[in-house]
Amino acid sequence: MLDTATTIHTMTPAWRDHVSYGDIVSFRFPLAEEGSAGQPKARPCLILDIEMRGDQLYALLAYGTTSRRRSNVGYEIHVRRRADYLSAGLNEPTRFVGARRLLVPLIHSGFATCRATGSAVIGRLESAPFDAMNAVRGRIHAEADIADDRRSRRRDGLQRGRNFTADERMPRSGASIGKAVNQ
């Protein structure tokens, strides 16, 4: 009998070739309040999407925080249950703020790799948090589609409500507006 160890490819130095939405990475997310004193601290960030631009892969990252303050809100994915945050590679309950997103190339120097694994991936969402992430992704994609449609309408010279024809109608005979009709 052969013993085989399962290799999780996202936890290897080749992590960039295997990441996908739902993975949690360590990234130095830039914050205005940290100022320009050195590099921002590495924090968990959720990959909401992977996309190809030109010949380079990019990750759409959502900011992760353990703070319970309401300063960073919108499109939130909460990882509160102990089993969920431990399986996701997190040390404590965390929320990912989808309203605070950043699109970065996977070769960006902001990714903080682990010395032991050579990977920036610290875990992956599962179960209810994964479903919540997909709901947020759906909203973000829908809003992007709506914005694209609006831009294309502006480019084509169409304005909302202007691309229809109206028939002129004659008022009904015998009844005038605002008066009751007795029969």
Short mmCIF file of N, CA and C in Angstrom, two decimals, residues 1 13-14 94 110-111 135 159 162 172:
data_model
loop_
_atom_site.label_atom_id
_atom_site.label_comp_id
_atom_site.label_asym_id
_atom_site.label_seq_id
_atom_site.Cartn_x
_atom_site.Cartn_y
_atom_site.Cartn_z
N MET A 1 0.84 -1.18 0.00
CA MET A 1 0.00 0.00 0.00
C MET A 1 0.89 1.24 0.00
N PRO A 13 5.11 27.16 -3.91
CA PRO A 13 5.63 28.34 -4.61
C PRO A 13 4.95 28.62 -5.96
N ALA A 14 4.25 27.63 -6.51
CA ALA A 14 3.53 27.81 -7.78
C ALA A 14 2.09 28.27 -7.54
N THR A 94 -13.34 37.24 11.00
CA THR A 94 -12.90 38.25 10.04
C THR A 94 -14.05 38.58 9.11
N GLY A 110 3.16 43.31 -3.32
CA GLY A 110 2.37 43.42 -2.09
C GLY A 110 1.96 42.09 -1.51
N PHE A 111 2.05 41.01 -2.28
CA PHE A 111 1.73 39.70 -1.75
C PHE A 111 2.82 39.28 -0.76
N ALA A 135 -22.64 35.48 -3.61
CA ALA A 135 -23.71 36.48 -3.71
C ALA A 135 -23.12 37.86 -3.94
N GLN A 159 -30.09 57.59 -25.08
CA GLN A 159 -30.32 58.00 -23.70
C GLN A 159 -31.48 57.20 -23.15
N ARG A 162 -35.30 57.17 -24.45
CA ARG A 162 -35.40 57.83 -25.76
C ARG A 162 -35.50 56.83 -26.91
N ARG A 172 -61.10 59.39 -25.04
CA ARG A 172 -62.38 58.69 -25.23
C ARG A 172 -63.51 59.72 -25.37
#
